[in-house]
Amino acid sequence: MYQADESASTTCQAQTTCPYCGVGCGVTATLENGALTAVEGDRQHPANYGRLCVKGSALHETLGQQGRLMRPRVDGTEVDWDTALEAVASRLTSIRQAQGNEAVAAYLSGQLLTEDYYVANKLFKGFLGTPHLDTNSRLCMASAVVGYKRAFGADAVPCSYEDLEEAELVVLVGSNLAWNHPVLYQRLKVAKTRNPLMRVVVIDPRVTDSCEIADLYLGLKPGSDARLFNGLLSWMAAKGKLDRVYLERHTQGFDEALAAAREDAFDLESVAADCDLDAEALETFYYWFASQLHVVTLYSQGVNQSSSGTDKCNAIINCHLAGGKLGLPGAGPFSITGQPNAMGGREVGGLANQLAAHMDYHTPGAIDLVTRFWTTDRLVPTLPDAPGHKAVELFEAIERGEVQALWVMATNPAVSLPDAARVRAALAKCPLVIVSECVTDTDLLAYADIVLPASSWSEKDGTVTNSERRISRQRGLLPPPGEARHDWWIMCEVAKRLGYGEAFAYTHPSEIFDEHARLSGFENVADTGRRLFDISGLAGLDRAAYDALAPIQWPVTAQAPHGTARLFEDGQFATDNGLARLVPITPRGPEQRLSAARPLRLNTGRIRDQWHTMTRTARAPRLMNHRAEPFIEVHPDDALAYGVADQRLAVLTSEAGEYRARVRVANAQRRGEVFVPMHWTDRFTKQARSGALISGYTDPLSGQPESKHGAVALAPLSTAWEATLLVSEALSDAAPWCESDYWARIPMRGCQRWQLASGQVEHDWLERLAAWLPEAATLWCEDAGDGRLRAAAVKDGRLCWWAMIGPPAELPGLAWLEQRFNDSELSDTHRRRLLAGCDDGAADSGATICSCHQVGQKAIVSAIRDGDTSVEALGARLACGTQCGSCIPELKSLIEEERAHAKPTPDTQVA
Ligand SMILES: Nc1nc2c(c(=O)[nH]1)N[C@H]1C(S)=C(S)[C@@H](COP(=O)(O)OP(=O)(O)OC[C@H]3O[C@@H](n4cnc5c(=O)[nH]c(N)nc54)[C@H](O)[C@@H]3O)O[C@H]1N2
Ligand SMILES: Nc1nc2c(c(=O)[nH]1)N[C@H]1C(S)=C(S)[C@@H](COP(=O)(O)OP(=O)(O)OC[C@H]3O[C@@H](n4cnc5c(=O)[nH]c(N)nc54)[C@H](O)[C@@H]3O)O[C@H]1N2
Ligand code: SF4
Ligand SMILES: [Mo]
């Protein structure tokens, strides 16, 4: 029904869901002659009502066959599917026979569809009999899951997006919503405009773009959130701001929780001092929170990615329970999910401590129930009886040789796990590594014995669940390229070869979804302990109904056939006695300790325009422009203290590894702390993987790593020269310049940009360039005195490469040169201007601020200087900020900066 018509020249539109963040926006895709040519927000979709952010609106630019995996590979050789599947089945079998079921493991991802996830869980836990199936959600949501389970008895997000709009107070804790959940942020911003009484508080050690709408910003000391919320609980008690009736009727554990909070946070001044906050500002927050009923606390990785993340979640939930602030419109503790289907994975049981369908191993009767459900006429599954290894432990078990076969799907542990060097060593020694992946170029593939080409977004068909429990369809609109196949299909084919065909006889994802829906409702009745996750109301959909499925929030049952927007409205929780639990919290600091050798706190996280390891977003060159190179954000005082300067290169070292990138001196950063992005891999730069700096400490309850709290030293990277090389696509493969001490590759349209630097003096640049590049320079201009050079090579009328030796600050705007790489015949005028790198008078527009309309910083600054001193005026002149709106905070800060420059104060001096 949604299949693109390949033959006729037709244009049609189809509804699907964005594959990036947990907001789960509906996307309307335009298909022309079998190609997906445009996307826009689906106006009917309740997550976004027509909006899309920069990443979502560039989706169609990330498609295409180039760089996609097309054929399976076994031991480095391309093979047909039958050979590959046979190899998977026989190698898994021989390892199980020799070492036992538990020698086999899977590592999955919140980017799989629910149907893929369900099949993987059933195959590994049910039929391969191994509990070792975990997922990258361990790095992301694990603490939030345990927090909810401890408090509510189930992993259940109580809120809806509408609650954010209906709240009187919204508290963002460790969430940069403006960049990471941009459409939800826009919804919040609109709601705040409509309700002038609404207040927003941002709690984050960094001043982020989300502060644009903050009435109060608390730039707390990293890791001190539990103390801050313990302080809130004891303040509420001291000021008589508790909801005694709610506590009495619907909760347990309050006295213990309060005693623990009081012991830790006996007075406001000491809490403020421990969190490094102004006591008055802290009390303002406490007062606002305590005096409002309609409060949503939205929390994310600044809370979860901690060795005490679970406790931080419960410290937050405690305050909501104590004030009766949940189960109401505009109220609740809201863990926002990161990946498009982090929730779907949690629903099927994709974490190693879960069994299936919100049942754990210790849930009474669960193993028997799932066994009976998965039993077929001739097959009885052999379920493990206890939880398996959580991600970090799993790689330790591989290191020890206990786990000998690992199947990785839709994630890149060689980059995203902490202590990445150790993970790589474990992968290198693992006898069997199977990788299901869509693209040819990832750091992980080097470790794969068997590579399986998977279909990707726009090809895959199934469901995802967003942060508000809303299940939406991702639709298969295009055929996968080459021989790429759907993840569920690949696993079912392996299952058949292992003799489990009968239990994996699905012919379409709708059949898998139906089984998943039935399991959620199977014996899900009050007397055996009701499970909150119940979508039995969606069981029995035929293919057409499944294809037409409209977005719906679980639970979906006979009683709630249209889904459920808000949970716990009746004050009944999923615990044994129906009461919610307050948990006593004793705050703990980060495990990665600062020392004289590593005095700086390392914070890691996301940037606006990139998605994780950039396998998709870097395919849209315009998304590379906002932050083109890996960077280190440093407070001006620290820059001075450690001898690093803005836009120069520097190196961070931790006990686990090293990271080289360009410094951004930023007032938004606290003193003593640095921030680096998580996105760069060895595909894009020499040495700037944040995972290499983070040590593998985890939360004892959730197993989530402490990715936000590294300990590092900072020093300048000494350089004798810096260079920029633009190279046509044809010359980009061999890159001998990667020998340099620093390199970063930046994909552009029709060429690749390389930023290079080294500590070794180069005496003859023309000779060096001749050694690096097959085409000799045809034009150059050298200033031997200061080591500057510009050179280019033109062959058969086409530009082959362009080079500049000198600091990148001297670069012309690269848009003009980018266009020249796409000229099939350079004009004489263009040839003459090549070394200048621009047309006469063509201004360099600077780093891209507005990705939607490609508006650069310099153009914006010059418009501000011309008198356009409001976001609206800038939008009217340059169109920046008028589409998705994500750049508005940056526009505002540029306006502020210009204002500050006009009236210089000693504080605004930035190196
Ligand atoms: N553009 C973009 N959007 C994304 C993603 C992406 O890759 N790119 N990934 C998606 C995924 S999977 C996820 S999980 C989400 C994550 O979304 P977020 O959690 O918003 O993302 P992060 O940037 O990792 O971290 C959030 C903030 O936590 C702050 N923080 C650090 N330490 C502390 C602390 O001790 N206390 C507090 N209160 N805050 C602290 C950081 O300064 C940072 O601003 O984003 C999703 N959206
Ligand atoms: N230092 C630090 N580390 C972090 C974090 C942090 O904030 N700081 N954040 C953590 C968090 S929250 C997360 S979610 C992780 C994310 O980290 P990863 O999961 O490792 O990152 P991705 O780039 O999303 O990896 C997904 C891979 O799957 C491929 N892929 C995409 N779709 C499909 C598909 O349908 N099928 C298959 N088979 N493959 C597919 C993509 O090409 C890509 O290679 O990183 C974690 N690591
Ligand atoms: S907000 Fe998230 S789901 Fe929506 S378009 Fe952007 S990346 Fe996609
Ligand atoms: Mo995540």
PDB file of C-alpha atoms in Angstrom, residues 17-24 108-118 133-146 148 155-157 161 181 299-301 304-305 334-354 358 410-411 463-472 474 516 533 554 606 611-612 616 704:
ATOM      1  CA  THR A  17       8.198   8.376  11.503  1.00  0.00           C
ATOM      2  CA  CYS A  18      11.525  10.155  11.913  1.00  0.00           C
ATOM      3  CA  PRO A  19      14.350   7.709  12.800  1.00  0.00           C
ATOM      4  CA  TYR A  20      16.284  10.078  15.024  1.00  0.00           C
ATOM      5  CA  CYS A  21      15.270  11.214  18.452  1.00  0.00           C
ATOM      6  CA  GLY A  22      12.707   9.997  20.954  1.00  0.00           C
ATOM      7  CA  VAL A  23      10.259  12.802  20.168  1.00  0.00           C
ATOM      8  CA  GLY A  24       9.073  10.486  17.378  1.00  0.00           C
ATOM      9  CA  LEU A 108      21.204  -4.436  20.212  1.00  0.00           C
ATOM     10  CA  SER A 109      20.024  -0.879  19.838  1.00  0.00           C
ATOM     11  CA  GLY A 110      17.181   1.543  20.437  1.00  0.00           C
ATOM     12  CA  GLN A 111      17.338   2.185  16.715  1.00  0.00           C
ATOM     13  CA  LEU A 112      15.945  -1.221  15.836  1.00  0.00           C
ATOM     14  CA  LEU A 113      12.226  -1.383  15.218  1.00  0.00           C
ATOM     15  CA  THR A 114      10.080  -3.130  17.828  1.00  0.00           C
ATOM     16  CA  GLU A 115       9.569  -6.088  15.496  1.00  0.00           C
ATOM     17  CA  ASP A 116      13.347  -6.564  14.996  1.00  0.00           C
ATOM     18  CA  TYR A 117      13.824  -6.287  18.739  1.00  0.00           C
ATOM     19  CA  TYR A 118      11.088  -8.803  19.502  1.00  0.00           C
ATOM     20  CA  LEU A 133      21.265  -9.922  25.191  1.00  0.00           C
ATOM     21  CA  ASP A 134      21.712  -6.272  26.022  1.00  0.00           C
ATOM     22  CA  THR A 135      21.334  -2.990  24.191  1.00  0.00           C
ATOM     23  CA  ASN A 136      22.822   0.475  23.844  1.00  0.00           C
ATOM     24  CA  SER A 137      19.826   1.667  25.870  1.00  0.00           C
ATOM     25  CA  ARG A 138      22.036   0.577  28.762  1.00  0.00           C
ATOM     26  CA  LEU A 139      24.155   3.666  27.989  1.00  0.00           C
ATOM     27  CA  CYS A 140      21.069   5.802  27.736  1.00  0.00           C
ATOM     28  CA  MET A 141      17.901   4.884  29.649  1.00  0.00           C
ATOM     29  CA  ALA A 142      18.887   2.124  32.088  1.00  0.00           C
ATOM     30  CA  SER A 143      18.890   4.338  35.178  1.00  0.00           C
ATOM     31  CA  ALA A 144      15.547   5.877  34.250  1.00  0.00           C
ATOM     32  CA  VAL A 145      14.112   2.365  33.893  1.00  0.00           C
ATOM     33  CA  VAL A 146      15.279   1.265  37.345  1.00  0.00           C
ATOM     34  CA  TYR A 148      10.599   4.067  37.522  1.00  0.00           C
ATOM     35  CA  ASP A 155       8.997   0.896  33.724  1.00  0.00           C
ATOM     36  CA  ALA A 156       6.293   3.383  32.853  1.00  0.00           C
ATOM     37  CA  VAL A 157       6.678   7.012  31.807  1.00  0.00           C
ATOM     38  CA  TYR A 161       3.885  15.792  25.699  1.00  0.00           C
ATOM     39  CA  HIS A 181      14.537  17.074  21.293  1.00  0.00           C
ATOM     40  CA  TYR A 299      15.266  14.654  32.865  1.00  0.00           C
ATOM     41  CA  SER A 300      17.750  13.076  30.553  1.00  0.00           C
ATOM     42  CA  GLN A 301      21.418  12.112  30.253  1.00  0.00           C
ATOM     43  CA  ASN A 304      21.035   9.038  33.803  1.00  0.00           C
ATOM     44  CA  GLN A 305      24.673   8.830  32.676  1.00  0.00           C
ATOM     45  CA  PHE A 334       9.194  12.694  32.805  1.00  0.00           C
ATOM     46  CA  SER A 335      12.248  10.766  31.597  1.00  0.00           C
ATOM     47  CA  ILE A 336      12.680  11.809  27.994  1.00  0.00           C
ATOM     48  CA  THR A 337      14.051   9.021  25.808  1.00  0.00           C
ATOM     49  CA  GLY A 338      16.868   9.505  23.382  1.00  0.00           C
ATOM     50  CA  GLN A 339      16.608   7.030  20.562  1.00  0.00           C
ATOM     51  CA  PRO A 340      13.617   6.624  18.279  1.00  0.00           C
ATOM     52  CA  ASN A 341      12.780   3.243  19.761  1.00  0.00           C
ATOM     53  CA  ALA A 342      14.464   3.126  23.152  1.00  0.00           C
ATOM     54  CA  MET A 343      10.952   2.591  24.502  1.00  0.00           C
ATOM     55  CA  GLY A 344      10.096  -0.241  22.111  1.00  0.00           C
ATOM     56  CA  GLY A 345      13.222  -2.065  23.233  1.00  0.00           C
ATOM     57  CA  ARG A 346      12.206  -1.723  26.858  1.00  0.00           C
ATOM     58  CA  GLU A 347       8.748  -3.043  25.976  1.00  0.00           C
ATOM     59  CA  VAL A 348       9.930  -6.254  24.332  1.00  0.00           C
ATOM     60  CA  GLY A 349      12.505  -6.905  27.068  1.00  0.00           C
ATOM     61  CA  GLY A 350      15.685  -5.969  25.227  1.00  0.00           C
ATOM     62  CA  LEU A 351      17.702  -5.261  28.376  1.00  0.00           C
ATOM     63  CA  ALA A 352      19.703  -8.186  29.792  1.00  0.00           C
ATOM     64  CA  ASN A 353      17.910  -8.015  33.140  1.00  0.00           C
ATOM     65  CA  GLN A 354      14.480  -8.218  31.493  1.00  0.00           C
ATOM     66  CA  HIS A 358       7.787  -6.029  30.940  1.00  0.00           C
ATOM     67  CA  ALA A 410      22.391  -1.117  14.869  1.00  0.00           C
ATOM     68  CA  THR A 411      24.923   0.243  17.329  1.00  0.00           C
ATOM     69  CA  THR A 463       6.776   0.275  14.720  1.00  0.00           C
ATOM     70  CA  VAL A 464       8.623   2.525  17.150  1.00  0.00           C
ATOM     71  CA  THR A 465       7.510   3.904  20.536  1.00  0.00           C
ATOM     72  CA  ASN A 466       8.376   7.483  21.438  1.00  0.00           C
ATOM     73  CA  SER A 467       9.008   9.137  24.806  1.00  0.00           C
ATOM     74  CA  GLU A 468       5.319   9.489  25.619  1.00  0.00           C
ATOM     75  CA  ARG A 469       4.592   5.767  25.020  1.00  0.00           C
ATOM     76  CA  ARG A 470       3.195   6.487  21.573  1.00  0.00           C
ATOM     77  CA  ILE A 471       3.509   3.681  19.059  1.00  0.00           C
ATOM     78  CA  SER A 472       3.910   4.889  15.463  1.00  0.00           C
ATOM     79  CA  GLN A 474       7.847   3.551  10.303  1.00  0.00           C
ATOM     80  CA  HIS A 516       4.160  -9.057  20.557  1.00  0.00           C
ATOM     81  CA  PHE A 533       2.552  -2.784  29.453  1.00  0.00           C
ATOM     82  CA  TRP A 554      -0.006   2.315  25.406  1.00  0.00           C
ATOM     83  CA  ARG A 606      25.433  16.058  21.773  1.00  0.00           C
ATOM     84  CA  TRP A 611      23.246  12.102  15.236  1.00  0.00           C
ATOM     85  CA  HIS A 612      25.536   9.837  17.276  1.00  0.00           C
ATOM     86  CA  ARG A 616      23.630   9.202   8.701  1.00  0.00           C
ATOM     87  CA  GLN A 704      24.608   2.570  33.149  1.00  0.00           C
TER      88      GLN A 704
END
